[in-house]
Amino acid sequence: MTKTPHLAPLAAAAGAGGLSTREVDRARLAHDASHYLLRPQAVVTATSVEQVAAVMAAAGRATPPVPLTFRAGGTSLSGQAVTDGVLVDVRRHQQDVEVLDDGARVRCRPGAVLRRVNAALARHGRRLGPDPASEIACTVGGVVANNSSGMTSGTAATAYRTLDSVVLALPSGTVVDTAAPDADALLAAREPELHAGLLRLRDHVRSRPDLRRAVEHQFSMKNTMGYGINALLDHDSAVDILAHLLVGSEGTLAYLAEVTLRTVPVLPHAATALLVLDSIGAATAALPTVTATSAVAVELMDAAALRVAQRDPRADPVLRELAVDRHTALLVELQHATGDGLAELVAGAEPLLAGLSPAAATPLTTDPRARAAMWQVRKGLYAAVAGARPTGTTAMLEDVVVPGPALTDTVRALEGLLARYGYDDAVTFGHAKDANLHFMVNPDLGDPRARDAYAAFSEELAGLVLDAGGSLKAEHGTGRMMAPFVRRQYGAELYEVMREIKRLCDPRGVLAPGVVISDDPTIHLRDLKRPAQVHPELDRCVECGFCEPACPSRHTTTTPRQRIALLREAADSGPERRAELEDAYDYAAVQTCAADSLCRVSCPVDIDTGAVMKQRRAAANGPLAQAVGRRLAGAWGTATTTLRAGLAVADHVPGPVLSAATTVVRAVVGERGRDLLPHVDGSLPGPGSPRSRMVGPVAPGTHDAVFFPACIGSLFAPEGDGTLGAGAAFAVLCERAGVRLAVPEGIDGLCCGTVWESKGLVDGAVLMAGRVADSVWELTDGGRLPLVCDAASCTHGLASIGKRLTGPAAQRWARVRVVDAVTYTREVLLDRIDVPAGALLDRLVVHPTCSTVHLGAVEDLTAVAGAVAREVTVPAEWGCCGTAGDRGMLHPELPAGATEREAAEIAAAERAAGPFDAYASCNRTCEMGMTAATGRPYRHVLELLEEGTRPAAGRA
């Protein structure tokens, strides 16, 4: 704090460890999804409304005041979540979700991610009204602060329209719960000037017919420019006006500590189609016909957007095979509460859509995978387009709306404007049903001429949209990007109303200066981001943040976006700062990366940050380490025997002694040594059994499948006394089902290779891949028979070894079908075995794993669980447990952070309804991680199935 003494009062208010000035923290959180880059002086981690109120009050007392900016998901696009003051991270500890009134309402802290809120509501047949494309990563706090809308919400189901109440903290430190019966009186008593001022502004606007008409017009369409002064017309009491002014205020008026929203019903039956028309004009002209189908969503994608979308392997074949010229697509979705109702809608829509004579079209499909693929392409379009931009350019996304009748003319005028400024690669997409267009240009802002051209383009764009009676921001918020244009859109009198609202709420100007309200006419052209090039795989990153909620290290060190941001920051720094960032990077980014590659699943431009972190581990491994890796791969059977012996000894050492001993040794060897020496305590299981004993011999050519028992099952004993373990349970289930298994010769010395891959021991991975491929080829009858593994991560590892093979070996391996035992059980065994009703569990909680996601096996896991239990619960907060093989033992803080939300959800469920009957997953180390996190005995789901299908005497 010596370099920043002015922050000492804020540090005291934030509490121990609540404020950080570490370079690595300031750098990793400097980057958000916008095209602006400001580096904060410090980062405060919000822990409670009282703490944030104290920090704001301290910032306001300072001379001069210390600027504060709130940040949650960091998915905002207009520069509202970046600052060169103090950044307040409201996501880390502010993620609680409470479903109320059987789902009719939901109470959320600001850091709750939309997708997880909707997962909690789905059990009640409800969802949030706002449905932005960034729902995978954006948070409730950001959605409310920006009044986000999305694909289907229109103007009726926005955050503003569905707001029930808020808990807010004003910059003065005053905290108000607007749901309290005396909330308005409390506001009047504690903030008399604010209370009186809001009523005065209410009466002023209402008394002027011209101002009233202007406000009503502005908010008759999607509109997030300036403050939501429609609250002055819609609400009477000062506290209700204030609550609704906070919606869309972008953190400039108060802190939203808690939000209660009314929900909307999920319409479970849906049909989706992609309609390709000859031009963007034809598409906009078709909108009256399309909306006549009662479509809840109509999404537009122009020719440039389609060319980018075609690169997505998940795109529909109709799109991938289209020879795009000037085409424009409309993604159309119908929804209904019942199947019969949907069928009626589809029957009415099909002739209307066919009558438009599309150049290409998919039928209205109800297939969940086909629909999900179409929506995934659309929702990831911004980031995918930005990721495909030319190197050195900046993705600038505009977000405009006009009255519906003006859309076609506006589109034509916009095409001309883009052409006049040379933006030939511009991409246009958006919510056509709402006349809300997004379009992206990619200027090189390092070129002064390009920067000046963009400034002139922005001025002309403002004239084009405002002359059509539209708004310059429909749903992305004003931010810095459009702050200079607020006065122009609303006129001088309504702009002064907004300035007075800001003064009343934040008289010292503490919160997010320059956002929404700004006297700087060029603020939108300053502090523009120009990302440094750091790695061919990572340079495509647009810092959208979609990867972050799935990252197991998000609560411990860094996320994929932050790993990339730190590399860019280091590359853009002087020697001293670069050295400091690089020194922190190994632990914060490389060693605490679980490398589960779920970031790739979430990334719209298909970046696998985990793979890059493994590359860095490999680069750090010198010839000696690679030689050790080769030696282990060649003698894995001996190594596993030795490890089992060590576990047998450790099993007899008291847990506290074992923990203390390894803690001391890890402290002695230093940080680098800790990445090789695990922390061990009493929770470590004893040794397992050799895999070669698992299945008896079968006559050559008589087996139905090849079984590859995972070595983690031989290293670690199963949970509980007298239990079989996953491999043995699978073998027994196959025997009961009449399925004959063969195990590769020398199985005790074989491995899927994940051990070597995760540590960057490339030579050992190559050697083991070759050994495995040679051992199973003939046994699978040249790929005719499946190769089945009993641990999901090992199944995923086996499926991936082809990348380490070359020539004929690689060609052969491509013909081998690797199947997880859970999937094989669902596909083959379940129909041949039976769980008697008396053996069914009542309640079972299931933890899917990162590997089940990669394998597409999550539904297989829940299906097998459903054969064992009457009620199966998959926690809404589930995610990668962070054990990552031995990574969690090397860095116990990684699984602790990764599992805290899921463990808390399970604990809350048990407080409400008592303990579950069993706890299941499908990977031994993940089961160990979840057992440690929850204190509950997690077992492989196949063990439970085996026990449920035992003869009655065996179950007894």
Coordinates of C-alpha atoms in Angstrom, one line a residue, residues 257-435:
A257 CA -26.5 -5.9 -3.8
E258 CA -29.5 -8.1 -4.3
V259 CA -32.2 -8.3 -7.0
T260 CA -35.6 -10.1 -6.9
L261 CA -37.1 -10.7 -10.3
R262 CA -40.4 -12.0 -11.5
T263 CA -39.9 -14.9 -13.8
V264 CA -41.7 -16.1 -16.9
P265 CA -43.0 -19.6 -17.8
V266 CA -40.8 -21.9 -19.8
L267 CA -42.5 -22.9 -23.0
P268 CA -41.1 -26.4 -23.2
H269 CA -42.2 -27.2 -26.7
A270 CA -40.3 -25.4 -29.4
A271 CA -39.6 -25.7 -33.1
T272 CA -36.8 -23.8 -34.9
A273 CA -36.0 -23.2 -38.5
L274 CA -33.3 -21.4 -40.5
L275 CA -34.7 -19.4 -43.4
V276 CA -32.2 -18.1 -46.0
L277 CA -33.3 -15.3 -48.3
D278 CA -31.6 -13.6 -51.2
S279 CA -30.6 -10.4 -49.6
I280 CA -30.9 -8.4 -46.4
G281 CA -33.6 -6.3 -48.0
A282 CA -35.6 -9.4 -48.8
A283 CA -35.2 -10.6 -45.2
T284 CA -36.5 -7.3 -43.6
A285 CA -39.3 -7.2 -46.1
A286 CA -40.3 -10.8 -45.0
L287 CA -40.6 -9.8 -41.4
P288 CA -44.3 -9.1 -41.3
T289 CA -45.0 -12.6 -42.7
V290 CA -42.5 -14.2 -40.3
T291 CA -43.9 -12.5 -37.3
A292 CA -47.4 -13.5 -38.4
T293 CA -46.4 -17.1 -37.5
S294 CA -46.4 -16.1 -33.8
A295 CA -42.6 -16.6 -33.7
V296 CA -41.2 -15.7 -30.3
A297 CA -37.8 -15.0 -31.8
V298 CA -36.6 -13.9 -35.3
E299 CA -32.9 -13.5 -35.5
L300 CA -31.2 -11.9 -38.5
M301 CA -27.7 -12.9 -39.9
D302 CA -26.4 -11.1 -43.0
A303 CA -24.1 -12.6 -45.7
A304 CA -20.9 -11.8 -43.8
A305 CA -22.3 -13.3 -40.6
L306 CA -23.3 -16.4 -42.5
R307 CA -19.7 -16.9 -43.9
V308 CA -18.4 -16.8 -40.3
A309 CA -21.1 -19.1 -39.0
Q310 CA -20.3 -21.6 -41.7
R311 CA -16.9 -22.2 -40.1
D312 CA -18.6 -23.5 -37.0
P313 CA -18.6 -27.4 -37.2
R314 CA -21.9 -27.3 -35.2
A315 CA -23.7 -25.3 -37.9
D316 CA -26.6 -27.0 -39.7
P317 CA -25.6 -28.6 -43.1
V318 CA -28.0 -26.3 -44.9
L319 CA -25.8 -23.4 -43.7
R320 CA -22.4 -25.1 -44.1
E321 CA -23.2 -26.1 -47.7
L322 CA -24.7 -22.7 -48.8
A323 CA -22.8 -20.8 -51.5
V324 CA -23.2 -17.4 -49.8
D325 CA -23.6 -14.4 -52.1
R326 CA -25.7 -11.6 -50.7
H327 CA -27.9 -13.9 -48.7
T328 CA -29.4 -13.1 -45.3
A329 CA -30.8 -15.7 -42.9
L330 CA -33.6 -15.5 -40.4
L331 CA -33.5 -17.9 -37.5
V332 CA -37.1 -18.4 -36.5
E333 CA -38.4 -20.1 -33.3
L334 CA -42.0 -21.0 -32.3
Q335 CA -42.8 -22.0 -28.7
H336 CA -45.8 -23.3 -26.9
A337 CA -46.8 -24.7 -23.5
T338 CA -48.1 -28.0 -25.1
G339 CA -47.0 -30.3 -27.8
D340 CA -50.4 -30.1 -29.5
G341 CA -50.3 -26.3 -29.4
L342 CA -46.8 -26.3 -31.0
A343 CA -48.0 -28.7 -33.7
E344 CA -50.8 -26.3 -34.5
L345 CA -48.4 -23.3 -34.7
V346 CA -46.0 -25.3 -37.0
A347 CA -48.9 -26.3 -39.3
G348 CA -49.9 -22.7 -39.6
A349 CA -46.3 -21.4 -40.0
E350 CA -45.0 -23.8 -42.7
P351 CA -47.1 -22.5 -45.6
L352 CA -46.3 -18.9 -44.6
L353 CA -42.6 -19.5 -44.5
A354 CA -42.6 -21.6 -47.7
G355 CA -44.5 -18.7 -49.5
L356 CA -41.4 -16.5 -49.0
S357 CA -39.6 -18.7 -51.5
P358 CA -36.3 -18.9 -49.5
A359 CA -33.1 -19.7 -51.3
A360 CA -32.5 -22.4 -48.7
A361 CA -34.2 -23.5 -45.5
T362 CA -34.3 -26.1 -42.8
P363 CA -37.7 -27.4 -41.8
L364 CA -39.2 -26.3 -38.5
T365 CA -37.5 -28.9 -36.2
T366 CA -38.2 -29.9 -32.7
D367 CA -35.0 -32.0 -32.4
P368 CA -33.2 -30.7 -29.3
R369 CA -29.7 -31.2 -30.8
A370 CA -30.5 -29.6 -34.1
R371 CA -32.1 -26.6 -32.4
A372 CA -29.3 -26.3 -29.9
A373 CA -26.8 -26.2 -32.7
M374 CA -28.6 -23.5 -34.5
W375 CA -28.9 -21.3 -31.4
Q376 CA -25.3 -22.0 -30.4
V377 CA -24.1 -20.6 -33.7
R378 CA -26.3 -17.5 -33.3
K379 CA -25.4 -16.9 -29.7
G380 CA -21.7 -17.2 -30.3
L381 CA -21.8 -15.0 -33.5
Y382 CA -20.4 -11.8 -32.0
A383 CA -17.4 -13.5 -30.6
A384 CA -16.9 -15.7 -33.6
V385 CA -17.1 -12.7 -36.0
A386 CA -14.7 -10.7 -33.8
G387 CA -12.4 -13.7 -33.6
A388 CA -12.2 -13.9 -37.4
R389 CA -11.3 -10.2 -37.8
P390 CA -8.0 -9.2 -39.4
T391 CA -5.0 -9.2 -37.1
G392 CA -4.3 -5.8 -35.6
T393 CA -7.9 -4.6 -35.9
T394 CA -10.4 -3.9 -33.2
A395 CA -13.9 -5.3 -33.2
M396 CA -16.4 -2.5 -32.8
L397 CA -20.0 -3.7 -32.2
E398 CA -22.8 -1.3 -32.7
D399 CA -26.3 -1.8 -31.3
V400 CA -29.2 0.3 -32.7
V401 CA -32.9 0.1 -32.8
V402 CA -35.5 1.9 -34.9
P403 CA -39.3 1.7 -35.0
G404 CA -40.4 -1.4 -36.9
P405 CA -41.8 0.4 -40.0
A406 CA -38.4 2.2 -40.4
L407 CA -36.3 -1.0 -40.4
T408 CA -36.1 -1.7 -44.2
D409 CA -35.1 1.9 -45.1
T410 CA -32.7 2.0 -42.2
V411 CA -31.0 -1.2 -43.4
R412 CA -30.6 0.2 -46.9
A413 CA -29.2 3.5 -45.6
L414 CA -26.9 1.6 -43.3
E415 CA -25.5 -0.5 -46.1
G416 CA -24.7 2.7 -48.0
L417 CA -23.1 4.3 -45.0
L418 CA -20.9 1.2 -44.4
A419 CA -19.9 1.1 -48.0
R420 CA -19.0 4.8 -48.1
Y421 CA -16.6 4.4 -45.2
G422 CA -15.0 1.3 -46.7
Y423 CA -16.3 -1.1 -44.1
D424 CA -16.7 -3.9 -46.7
D425 CA -16.2 -6.6 -44.1
A426 CA -19.0 -5.3 -41.8
V427 CA -21.2 -8.0 -40.3
T428 CA -24.9 -7.3 -39.5
F429 CA -27.1 -9.5 -37.3
G430 CA -29.6 -8.9 -34.5
H431 CA -33.1 -9.3 -33.2
A432 CA -35.2 -8.5 -36.3
K433 CA -38.5 -8.9 -34.6
D434 CA -37.6 -5.9 -32.4
A435 CA -36.0 -3.9 -35.3

